[in-house]
Tab-separated table of C-alpha atoms in Angstrom:
chain	number	residue	atom	x	y	z
A	1028	UNK	CA	170.483	81.171	122.354
A	1029	UNK	CA	170.566	84.902	122.860
A	1030	UNK	CA	171.637	86.472	126.137
A	1031	UNK	CA	172.533	89.841	127.604
A	1032	UNK	CA	176.136	91.093	127.537
A	1033	UNK	CA	178.142	93.572	129.541
A	1034	UNK	CA	180.552	96.112	128.035
A	1035	UNK	CA	183.552	93.963	128.999
A	1036	UNK	CA	181.976	90.939	127.382
A	1037	UNK	CA	181.296	92.940	124.208
A	1038	UNK	CA	184.912	94.115	124.035
A	1039	UNK	CA	186.187	90.592	124.602
A	1040	UNK	CA	183.828	89.208	121.977
A	1041	UNK	CA	184.973	91.836	119.432
A	1042	UNK	CA	188.599	91.081	120.213
A	1043	UNK	CA	188.044	87.376	119.702
A	1044	UNK	CA	186.453	88.175	116.280
A	1045	UNK	CA	188.688	91.059	115.362
A	1046	UNK	CA	189.514	89.653	111.991
A	1047	UNK	CA	185.905	89.189	110.989
A	1048	UNK	CA	184.871	92.570	112.394
A	1049	UNK	CA	187.759	94.268	110.636
A	1050	UNK	CA	186.897	92.627	107.338
A	1051	UNK	CA	183.260	93.717	107.627
A	1052	UNK	CA	184.288	97.283	108.554
A	1053	UNK	CA	186.690	97.492	105.638
A	1054	UNK	CA	184.180	95.985	103.223
A	1055	UNK	CA	181.302	98.259	104.217
A	1056	UNK	CA	183.582	101.317	104.287
A	1057	UNK	CA	184.892	100.447	100.820
A	1058	UNK	CA	181.390	100.153	99.420
A	1059	UNK	CA	180.261	103.414	101.084
A	1060	UNK	CA	183.380	105.255	99.993
A	1061	UNK	CA	182.874	104.052	96.449
A	1062	UNK	CA	179.306	105.310	96.517
A	1063	UNK	CA	180.335	108.697	97.971
A	1064	UNK	CA	183.202	109.178	95.562
A	1065	UNK	CA	181.090	108.131	92.580
A	1066	UNK	CA	178.449	110.824	93.274
A	1067	UNK	CA	178.653	113.691	90.740
A	1068	UNK	CA	179.609	117.140	91.992
A	1069	UNK	CA	176.678	119.501	92.312
A	1070	UNK	CA	177.272	123.255	92.131
A	1071	UNK	CA	174.909	125.837	93.594
A	1072	UNK	CA	174.542	129.413	92.368
A	1073	UNK	CA	172.562	132.017	94.328
A	1074	UNK	CA	171.026	135.298	93.204
A	1075	UNK	CA	169.414	137.881	95.500
A	1076	UNK	CA	166.538	139.976	94.106
A	1077	UNK	CA	165.081	143.067	95.748
A	1078	UNK	CA	161.561	144.351	95.158
A	1079	UNK	CA	161.368	148.102	94.544
A	1080	UNK	CA	158.685	150.093	96.377
A	1081	UNK	CA	156.079	151.882	94.279
A	1082	UNK	CA	154.740	154.312	96.888
A	1083	UNK	CA	155.388	157.588	94.958
A	1084	UNK	CA	153.399	156.265	92.002
A	1085	UNK	CA	150.464	155.385	94.228
A	1086	UNK	CA	150.467	158.887	95.708
A	1087	UNK	CA	150.332	160.447	92.250
A	1088	UNK	CA	147.843	158.049	90.626
A	1089	UNK	CA	145.349	155.665	92.154
A	1090	UNK	CA	146.516	152.252	90.999
A	1091	UNK	CA	144.133	149.713	89.532
A	1092	UNK	CA	146.442	146.813	90.506
A	1093	UNK	CA	145.280	146.160	94.043
A	1094	UNK	CA	148.105	143.799	94.950
A	1095	UNK	CA	151.265	145.506	96.170
A	1096	UNK	CA	154.483	144.318	94.600
A	1097	UNK	CA	155.809	143.469	98.069
A	1098	UNK	CA	152.900	141.116	98.645
A	1099	UNK	CA	154.149	138.899	95.840
A	1100	UNK	CA	156.972	137.888	98.169
A	1101	UNK	CA	154.436	135.895	100.162
A	1102	UNK	CA	153.886	133.646	97.173
A	1103	UNK	CA	157.174	134.117	95.349
A	1104	UNK	CA	158.207	130.498	95.918
A	1105	UNK	CA	154.942	129.147	94.508
A	1106	UNK	CA	155.158	131.481	91.510
A	1107	UNK	CA	158.771	130.616	90.768
A	1108	UNK	CA	157.947	126.927	91.111
A	1109	UNK	CA	154.985	127.288	88.774
A	1110	UNK	CA	155.140	125.454	85.482
A	1111	UNK	CA	155.019	128.511	83.152
A	1112	UNK	CA	158.240	129.988	84.577
A	1113	UNK	CA	160.121	126.699	84.840
A	1114	UNK	CA	158.974	125.421	81.450
A	1115	UNK	CA	160.066	128.653	79.786
A	1116	UNK	CA	163.472	128.393	81.462
A	1117	UNK	CA	163.840	124.743	80.409
A	1118	UNK	CA	162.927	125.499	76.808
A	1119	UNK	CA	165.006	128.651	76.633
A	1120	UNK	CA	168.218	127.156	78.115
A	1121	UNK	CA	167.712	123.565	76.957
A	1122	UNK	CA	167.800	122.078	80.457
A	1123	UNK	CA	167.309	118.372	81.217
A	1124	UNK	CA	167.321	117.248	77.573
A	1125	UNK	CA	167.458	113.551	78.505
A	1126	UNK	CA	164.503	113.805	80.885
A	1127	UNK	CA	162.481	115.827	78.376
A	1128	UNK	CA	163.110	113.346	75.591
A	1129	UNK	CA	162.478	110.267	77.722
A	1130	UNK	CA	159.814	111.280	80.244
A	1131	UNK	CA	158.391	114.541	78.950
A	1132	UNK	CA	158.251	118.152	80.084
A	1133	UNK	CA	156.343	117.437	83.296
A	1134	UNK	CA	159.154	115.226	84.602
A	1135	UNK	CA	161.729	117.894	83.701
A	1136	UNK	CA	159.693	120.547	85.554
A	1137	UNK	CA	159.474	118.292	88.625
A	1138	UNK	CA	163.226	117.729	88.539
A	1139	UNK	CA	163.868	121.446	88.271
A	1140	UNK	CA	161.643	122.052	91.289
A	1141	UNK	CA	163.905	119.673	93.236
A	1142	UNK	CA	167.008	121.561	92.108
A	1143	UNK	CA	165.567	124.991	92.919
A	1144	UNK	CA	165.452	126.645	96.343
A	1145	UNK	CA	163.692	129.949	97.069
A	1146	UNK	CA	163.959	131.743	100.401
A	1147	UNK	CA	162.457	135.122	101.351
A	1148	UNK	CA	164.940	137.521	102.916
A	1149	UNK	CA	163.455	140.338	104.998
A	1150	UNK	CA	160.403	142.218	103.760
A	1151	UNK	CA	161.476	143.168	100.250
A	1152	UNK	CA	163.934	140.601	98.898
A	1153	UNK	CA	164.213	136.936	98.097
A	1154	UNK	CA	167.108	134.575	97.475
A	1155	UNK	CA	167.084	132.032	94.665
A	1156	UNK	CA	169.485	129.081	94.587
A	1157	UNK	CA	169.816	126.647	91.706
A	1158	UNK	CA	171.821	123.426	91.790
A	1159	UNK	CA	173.413	121.806	88.744
A	1160	UNK	CA	176.324	119.547	87.842
A	1161	UNK	CA	177.586	122.314	85.535
A	1162	UNK	CA	178.654	125.496	87.412
A	1163	UNK	CA	178.082	127.698	84.366
A	1164	UNK	CA	174.555	126.363	83.902
A	1165	UNK	CA	173.851	126.876	87.601
A	1166	UNK	CA	174.909	130.540	87.368
A	1167	UNK	CA	172.964	131.128	84.142
A	1168	UNK	CA	169.762	129.598	85.494
A	1169	UNK	CA	170.070	131.439	88.842
A	1170	UNK	CA	170.392	134.750	86.998
A	1171	UNK	CA	167.731	134.027	84.393
A	1172	UNK	CA	164.953	132.748	86.670
A	1173	UNK	CA	164.507	136.095	88.506
A	1174	UNK	CA	164.206	137.777	85.111
A	1175	UNK	CA	161.549	135.300	84.020
A	1176	UNK	CA	159.713	135.788	87.304
A	1177	UNK	CA	159.911	139.572	86.888
A	1178	UNK	CA	158.607	139.306	83.323
A	1179	UNK	CA	155.760	137.085	84.484
A	1180	UNK	CA	154.908	139.445	87.354
A	1181	UNK	CA	155.076	142.492	85.087
A	1182	UNK	CA	152.923	140.791	82.482
A	1183	UNK	CA	150.385	139.819	85.135
A	1184	UNK	CA	150.250	143.353	86.556
A	1185	UNK	CA	149.968	144.937	83.109
A	1186	UNK	CA	147.193	142.516	82.157
A	1187	UNK	CA	145.393	143.343	85.402
A	1188	UNK	CA	145.750	147.079	84.713
A	1189	UNK	CA	144.538	146.565	81.122
A	1190	UNK	CA	141.534	144.564	82.354
A	1191	UNK	CA	140.681	147.330	84.805
A	1192	UNK	CA	140.941	149.946	82.049
A	1193	UNK	CA	138.760	147.869	79.722
A	1194	UNK	CA	136.270	147.310	82.518
A	1195	UNK	CA	135.979	151.050	83.098
A	1196	UNK	CA	135.743	151.614	79.342
A	1197	UNK	CA	132.847	149.158	79.035
A	1198	UNK	CA	131.177	150.724	82.051
A	1199	UNK	CA	131.581	154.201	80.546
A	1200	UNK	CA	129.901	153.065	77.328
A	1201	UNK	CA	127.000	151.492	79.226
A	1202	UNK	CA	126.569	154.507	81.507
A	1203	UNK	CA	126.803	156.870	78.535
A	1204	UNK	CA	123.846	155.081	76.950
A	1205	UNK	CA	121.972	155.257	80.247
A	1206	UNK	CA	122.640	159.000	80.616
A	1207	UNK	CA	121.551	159.595	77.010
A	1208	UNK	CA	118.315	157.680	77.609
A	1209	UNK	CA	117.591	159.722	80.731
A	1210	UNK	CA	118.264	162.945	78.827
A	1211	UNK	CA	115.833	161.847	76.116
A	1212	UNK	CA	113.193	160.999	78.713
A	1213	UNK	CA	113.582	164.394	80.398
A	1214	UNK	CA	113.499	166.216	77.049
A	1215	UNK	CA	110.355	164.333	75.974
A	1216	UNK	CA	108.766	165.018	79.366
A	1217	UNK	CA	109.422	168.742	78.961
A	1218	UNK	CA	107.971	168.675	75.463
A	1219	UNK	CA	104.868	166.831	76.653
A	1220	UNK	CA	104.325	169.258	79.535
A	1221	UNK	CA	105.495	172.465	77.957
A	1222	UNK	CA	104.310	175.495	79.949
A	1223	UNK	CA	103.589	173.443	83.077
A	1224	UNK	CA	107.153	172.798	84.192
A	1225	UNK	CA	108.537	174.034	87.517
A	1226	UNK	CA	111.044	176.343	85.809
A	1227	UNK	CA	108.077	177.990	84.034
A	1228	UNK	CA	106.166	178.641	87.254
A	1229	UNK	CA	107.332	182.232	87.543
A	1230	UNK	CA	106.539	182.871	83.876
A	1231	UNK	CA	103.025	181.495	84.352
A	1232	UNK	CA	102.482	183.619	87.436
A	1233	UNK	CA	103.625	186.727	85.601
A	1234	UNK	CA	101.373	185.794	82.671
A	1235	UNK	CA	98.454	185.388	85.048
A	1236	UNK	CA	99.197	188.781	86.577
A	1237	UNK	CA	99.476	190.337	83.136
A	1238	UNK	CA	96.145	188.801	82.062
A	1239	UNK	CA	94.565	190.076	85.272
A	1240	UNK	CA	95.810	193.587	84.542
A	1241	UNK	CA	94.498	193.366	80.977
A	1242	UNK	CA	91.154	192.138	82.271
A	1243	UNK	CA	90.926	195.164	84.486
A	1244	UNK	CA	91.828	197.440	81.582
A	1245	UNK	CA	89.378	195.785	79.223
A	1246	UNK	CA	86.676	195.810	81.840
A	1247	UNK	CA	87.156	199.555	82.220
A	1248	UNK	CA	87.068	199.979	78.445
A	1249	UNK	CA	83.896	197.891	78.316
A	1250	UNK	CA	82.307	200.035	80.994
A	1251	UNK	CA	83.162	203.205	79.059
A	1252	UNK	CA	81.860	201.699	75.802
A	1253	UNK	CA	78.659	200.577	77.492
A	1254	UNK	CA	78.180	204.073	78.845
A	1255	UNK	CA	78.834	205.509	75.391
A	1256	UNK	CA	76.310	203.115	73.888
A	1257	UNK	CA	73.744	204.152	76.470
A	1258	UNK	CA	74.369	207.802	75.644
A	1259	UNK	CA	74.023	207.082	71.947
A	1260	UNK	CA	70.785	205.197	72.573
A	1261	UNK	CA	69.308	208.167	74.391
A	1262	UNK	CA	70.565	210.575	71.707
A	1263	UNK	CA	69.074	208.365	68.978
A	1264	UNK	CA	65.540	208.974	70.142
A	1265	UNK	CA	66.050	212.711	70.171
A	1266	UNK	CA	67.687	212.695	66.762
A	1267	UNK	CA	64.920	210.599	65.339
A	1268	UNK	CA	62.330	212.980	66.775
A	1269	UNK	CA	64.083	216.068	65.423
A	1270	UNK	CA	64.551	214.555	61.929
A	1271	UNK	CA	60.899	213.468	61.852
A	1272	UNK	CA	59.713	216.847	63.020
A	1273	UNK	CA	61.862	218.678	60.452
A	1274	UNK	CA	60.670	216.290	57.746
A	1275	UNK	CA	57.027	216.928	58.687
A	1276	UNK	CA	57.632	220.660	58.738
A	1277	UNK	CA	59.321	220.451	55.344
A	1278	UNK	CA	56.372	218.503	53.984
A	1279	UNK	CA	53.969	221.126	55.282
A	1280	UNK	CA	56.070	223.957	53.775
A	1281	UNK	CA	56.206	222.109	50.478
A	1282	UNK	CA	52.417	221.842	50.381
A	1283	UNK	CA	52.073	225.506	51.301
A	1284	UNK	CA	54.563	226.493	48.599
A	1285	UNK	CA	52.650	224.463	46.010
A	1286	UNK	CA	49.397	226.104	47.040
A	1287	UNK	CA	51.015	229.568	46.958
A	1288	UNK	CA	52.489	229.032	43.550
A	1289	UNK	CA	49.119	227.947	42.314
A	1290	UNK	CA	47.660	231.260	43.509
A	1291	UNK	CA	50.570	233.648	43.012
A	1292	UNK	CA	53.479	234.170	40.779
A	1293	UNK	CA	57.027	233.406	41.622
A	1294	UNK	CA	57.761	237.003	42.440
A	1295	UNK	CA	55.068	237.096	45.069
A	1296	UNK	CA	56.481	237.759	48.510
A	1297	UNK	CA	54.596	234.865	50.040
A	1298	UNK	CA	55.981	232.512	47.447
A	1299	UNK	CA	59.505	233.795	48.111
A	1300	UNK	CA	59.040	233.485	51.881
A	1301	UNK	CA	57.783	229.946	51.597
A	1302	UNK	CA	60.576	229.095	49.170
A	1303	UNK	CA	63.151	230.539	51.558
A	1304	UNK	CA	61.669	228.730	54.583
A	1305	UNK	CA	61.433	225.503	52.636
A	1306	UNK	CA	65.116	225.828	51.631
A	1307	UNK	CA	66.107	226.502	55.245
A	1308	UNK	CA	63.946	223.637	56.509
A	1309	UNK	CA	65.459	221.293	53.921
A	1310	UNK	CA	68.987	222.270	55.098
A	1311	UNK	CA	68.033	221.675	58.694
A	1312	UNK	CA	66.499	218.326	57.793
A	1313	UNK	CA	69.599	217.263	55.919
A	1314	UNK	CA	71.753	218.387	58.832
A	1315	UNK	CA	69.566	216.420	61.246
A	1316	UNK	CA	69.690	213.364	59.006
A	1317	UNK	CA	73.468	213.743	58.734
A	1318	UNK	CA	73.766	213.840	62.518
A	1319	UNK	CA	71.399	210.907	62.735
A	1320	UNK	CA	73.562	208.906	60.324
A	1321	UNK	CA	76.723	209.850	62.217
A	1322	UNK	CA	75.093	208.783	65.453
A	1323	UNK	CA	74.025	205.539	63.797
A	1324	UNK	CA	77.622	204.957	62.664
A	1325	UNK	CA	78.855	205.765	66.135
A	1326	UNK	CA	76.407	203.323	67.649
A	1327	UNK	CA	77.555	200.658	65.197
A	1328	UNK	CA	81.194	201.362	66.039
A	1329	UNK	CA	80.472	201.327	69.738
A	1330	UNK	CA	78.591	198.059	69.382
A	1331	UNK	CA	81.487	196.530	67.487
A	1332	UNK	CA	83.894	197.921	70.063
A	1333	UNK	CA	81.857	196.395	72.878
A	1334	UNK	CA	81.730	193.061	71.043
A	1335	UNK	CA	85.496	193.145	70.510
A	1336	UNK	CA	86.133	194.088	74.115
A	1337	UNK	CA	83.861	191.298	75.303
A	1338	UNK	CA	85.617	188.870	73.007
A	1339	UNK	CA	88.986	190.031	74.278
A	1340	UNK	CA	87.770	189.718	77.851
A	1341	UNK	CA	86.555	186.210	77.124
A	1342	UNK	CA	89.943	185.388	75.602
A	1343	UNK	CA	91.691	186.876	78.617
A	1344	UNK	CA	89.519	184.789	80.906
A	1345	UNK	CA	90.482	181.723	78.880
A	1346	UNK	CA	94.147	182.675	79.157
A	1347	UNK	CA	93.784	183.228	82.878
A	1348	UNK	CA	92.098	179.855	83.180
A	1349	UNK	CA	94.909	178.245	81.177
A	1350	UNK	CA	97.575	179.917	83.304
A	1351	UNK	CA	95.775	178.862	86.439
A	1352	UNK	CA	95.477	175.313	85.135
A	1353	UNK	CA	99.225	175.297	84.434
A	1354	UNK	CA	99.924	176.581	87.916
A	1355	UNK	CA	97.664	173.893	89.390
A	1356	UNK	CA	99.412	171.088	87.462
A	1357	UNK	CA	102.940	172.396	88.067
A	1358	UNK	CA	103.362	170.671	91.491
A	1359	UNK	CA	102.361	167.328	89.978
A	1360	UNK	CA	104.844	167.619	87.128
A	1361	UNK	CA	107.446	169.065	89.499
A	1362	UNK	CA	107.383	165.811	91.480
A	1363	UNK	CA	107.581	163.641	88.355
A	1364	UNK	CA	110.336	165.810	86.864
A	1365	UNK	CA	112.164	165.751	90.194
A	1366	UNK	CA	112.166	161.943	90.129
A	1367	UNK	CA	113.481	161.976	86.560
A	1368	UNK	CA	116.140	164.561	87.391
A	1369	UNK	CA	117.165	162.610	90.485
A	1370	UNK	CA	117.659	159.399	88.536
A	1371	UNK	CA	119.394	161.365	85.796
A	1372	UNK	CA	121.748	163.018	88.294
A	1373	UNK	CA	122.552	159.641	89.824
A	1374	UNK	CA	123.353	158.201	86.402
A	1375	UNK	CA	125.333	161.313	85.413
A	1376	UNK	CA	127.289	161.362	88.671
A	1377	UNK	CA	128.092	157.704	88.280
A	1378	UNK	CA	129.086	158.311	84.673
A	1379	UNK	CA	131.398	161.177	85.639
A	1380	UNK	CA	132.912	159.084	88.424
A	1381	UNK	CA	133.550	156.151	86.088
A	1382	UNK	CA	135.018	158.498	83.463
A	1383	UNK	CA	137.384	159.863	86.108
A	1384	UNK	CA	138.303	156.341	87.192
A	1385	UNK	CA	138.858	155.355	83.569
A	1386	UNK	CA	141.296	158.244	83.141
A	1387	UNK	CA	143.086	157.168	86.309
A	1388	UNK	CA	143.113	153.567	85.102
A	1389	UNK	CA	144.671	154.653	81.804
A	1390	UNK	CA	147.302	156.659	83.675
A	1391	UNK	CA	147.905	153.709	86.017
A	1392	UNK	CA	148.301	151.399	83.026
A	1393	UNK	CA	150.851	153.751	81.487
A	1394	UNK	CA	152.631	153.992	84.834
A	1395	UNK	CA	152.732	150.204	85.141
A	1396	UNK	CA	154.244	149.959	81.656
A	1397	UNK	CA	156.865	152.624	82.390
A	1398	UNK	CA	157.814	151.345	85.860
A	1399	UNK	CA	157.764	147.647	84.952
A	1400	UNK	CA	161.498	147.503	84.353
A	1401	UNK	CA	162.289	148.806	87.848
A	1402	UNK	CA	159.990	146.588	89.912
A	1403	UNK	CA	162.622	143.889	90.526
A	1404	UNK	CA	166.313	144.604	90.967
A	1405	UNK	CA	168.951	141.874	91.189
A	1406	UNK	CA	171.194	143.258	93.926
A	1407	UNK	CA	173.464	140.204	94.001
A	1408	UNK	CA	173.706	138.313	90.711
A	1409	UNK	CA	174.794	134.703	90.800
A	1410	UNK	CA	178.447	134.036	90.037
A	1411	UNK	CA	179.934	130.840	88.639
A	1412	UNK	CA	180.553	128.613	91.682
A	1413	UNK	CA	184.115	127.358	92.111
A	1414	UNK	CA	183.608	124.601	94.678
A	1415	UNK	CA	180.903	121.974	94.640
A	1416	UNK	CA	178.165	122.403	97.203
A	1417	UNK	CA	177.513	118.703	97.444
A	1418	UNK	CA	178.249	115.955	98.057
A	1419	UNK	CA	180.433	116.670	101.122
A	1420	UNK	CA	182.872	113.842	100.547
A	1421	UNK	CA	184.750	114.239	103.850
A	1422	UNK	CA	181.540	114.053	105.823
A	1423	UNK	CA	180.342	111.234	103.576
A	1424	UNK	CA	183.496	109.208	104.159
A	1425	UNK	CA	183.253	109.831	107.890
A	1426	UNK	CA	179.662	108.679	107.897
A	1427	UNK	CA	180.605	105.613	105.844
A	1428	UNK	CA	183.349	104.784	108.336
A	1429	UNK	CA	181.015	105.158	111.294
A	1430	UNK	CA	178.372	103.107	109.509
A	1431	UNK	CA	180.927	100.404	108.651
A	1432	UNK	CA	182.219	100.369	112.229
A	1433	UNK	CA	178.678	100.065	113.520
A	1434	UNK	CA	177.895	97.203	111.125
A	1435	UNK	CA	181.099	95.396	112.196
A	1436	UNK	CA	180.389	95.845	115.910
A	1437	UNK	CA	176.793	94.824	115.480
A	1438	UNK	CA	177.839	91.730	113.540
A	1439	UNK	CA	180.361	90.757	116.246
A	1440	UNK	CA	177.862	91.300	119.049
A	1441	UNK	CA	175.143	89.354	117.274
A	1442	UNK	CA	177.474	86.445	116.587
A	1443	UNK	CA	178.634	86.490	120.207
A	1444	UNK	CA	175.097	86.499	121.482
A	1445	UNK	CA	174.229	83.521	119.305
A	1446	UNK	CA	177.387	81.568	120.340
A	1447	UNK	CA	176.638	78.845	122.956
A	1448	UNK	CA	180.280	78.341	123.994
A	1449	UNK	CA	180.874	78.542	127.799
A	1450	UNK	CA	184.070	80.435	128.556
A	1451	UNK	CA	184.146	81.011	132.353
A	1452	UNK	CA	182.681	79.711	135.604
A	1453	UNK	CA	180.246	82.568	135.857
A	1454	UNK	CA	178.592	81.533	132.592
A	1455	UNK	CA	178.732	77.980	133.761
A	1456	UNK	CA	176.906	78.748	136.991
A	1457	UNK	CA	174.354	80.877	135.156
A	1458	UNK	CA	173.583	78.468	132.336
A	1459	UNK	CA	173.874	74.959	133.966
A	1460	UNK	CA	171.368	73.848	136.626
A	1461	UNK	CA	173.920	71.335	138.005
A	1462	UNK	CA	176.488	72.028	140.713
A	1463	UNK	CA	180.035	72.685	139.500
A	1464	UNK	CA	182.387	69.989	140.808
A	1465	UNK	CA	185.604	71.008	139.051
A	1466	UNK	CA	187.025	73.291	136.362
A	1467	UNK	CA	189.659	72.285	133.827
A	1468	UNK	CA	192.072	75.172	133.447
A	1469	UNK	CA	193.290	76.552	130.121
A	1470	UNK	CA	196.696	74.957	129.777
A	1471	UNK	CA	197.687	76.539	126.404
A	1472	UNK	CA	201.252	77.760	126.620
A	1473	UNK	CA	201.384	77.603	130.459
A	1474	UNK	CA	202.874	75.237	133.026
A	1475	UNK	CA	200.614	72.547	134.247
A	1476	UNK	CA	199.046	73.179	137.648
A	1477	UNK	CA	196.911	70.969	139.700
A	1478	UNK	CA	193.948	72.504	141.408
A	1479	UNK	CA	192.563	70.747	144.387
A	1480	UNK	CA	188.909	71.268	145.112
A	1481	UNK	CA	188.005	71.113	148.779
A	1482	UNK	CA	184.705	69.665	149.803
A	1483	UNK	CA	183.395	73.011	150.899
A	1484	UNK	CA	184.272	76.629	150.329
A	1485	UNK	CA	185.415	78.595	147.370
A	1486	UNK	CA	188.962	78.324	146.111
A	1487	UNK	CA	190.499	79.459	142.867
A	1488	UNK	CA	187.102	80.412	141.603
A	1489	UNK	CA	185.641	76.857	141.999
A	1490	UNK	CA	182.541	76.418	144.056
A	1491	UNK	CA	181.653	73.080	145.626
A	1492	UNK	CA	178.284	73.010	147.183
A	1493	UNK	CA	177.749	71.405	150.573
A	1494	UNK	CA	174.917	69.134	151.493
A	1495	UNK	CA	172.888	72.210	152.481
A	1496	UNK	CA	173.452	73.997	149.135
A	1497	UNK	CA	170.923	73.783	146.453
A	1498	UNK	CA	171.863	73.694	142.767
A	1499	UNK	CA	172.043	77.000	140.963
A	1500	UNK	CA	169.791	77.464	138.005
């Protein structure tokens, strides 16, 4: 049966089983020591990498890579533990060949993650530690992994910059087509509404003023021509009367001359007088007819002039009406053209902005390519470790000893607790419900003594109950 034990009882129990406890301690310690000493030595190499600031470049050129290099420190452990970096390192340096051949690349990557430790130091540096059974391999991997990480980061940033540049390039092409379409629309609109555009308003107003001035001039010319025609009309009647009168007088003189010639000879004074008068009258008639013809020509010219002036006035009125119509429609087309120009300006402004951003993106891409080599600087390269980092054999042996001692003590205590042997009167009183009448002393190697037990009282550690005592349970 199991029972509780005091510290003295535990020490006595261990002393009684010192051989067994010692054997267990030595056996467990031997096994633990063998395990500790059989563990292979693991060497750790550490490299410290510092991230270079890129502030001057950002002040000169607006970067298209939105993520700062320093921000990568927040995820540097995840990126270094990522499969692309570790797989490249495994393939490049031929790490874990047995695991790769037996279990595949994924198992080798998982093992490398266990052997790799990444710790961020401050705001711009990180520390990388790699553990290996070969100190040279540990140093090589610790120095190579930051380079692979830097290459991966540089490649990622350059790809991001290239994507931004290509994005702006595609946007420039699309916006260029849009701007060209708007320019065509505006050009076609101006062709369709030629003469009615807002920029031609002043020209139309000046044209209208010019036509108005010409109308006034032509109206004055028409008035003068009409007056001239009226004068010619009045003069025509007089000329016609004079020519008719002279013609009648000539006819009368001709008849008189014929009658005189029939009565007298040619040398007769009356015949000569009539001949002379007839000649004079004929000259006057011809002169009157000549003036009449000239007046008729003048009237024809004046009539044609009036017709031309009226036609010109009608044309000027048509021009004035056209100019006025243009001026009336100009506000309507001004609004429509304003809408077109507004949309065109928006597209052109956006196009110019994207072109500017594309130039900056190209410069940023070139800057990323030129500054890629200086983004990460290994300020403390990993050296070949001299002493193994683990296992700590002294601490391991000490732990094995303490573990062995604990197993031995626990074994002794457990065996003591399960031992039913009664070794003193106290145990006897505690474990037997009957009264103790006498105790046989341990006589090994000692002189024999007789112990007398009185009826009552307590002597030499023996208790005899009286009639009033009850048995102890």
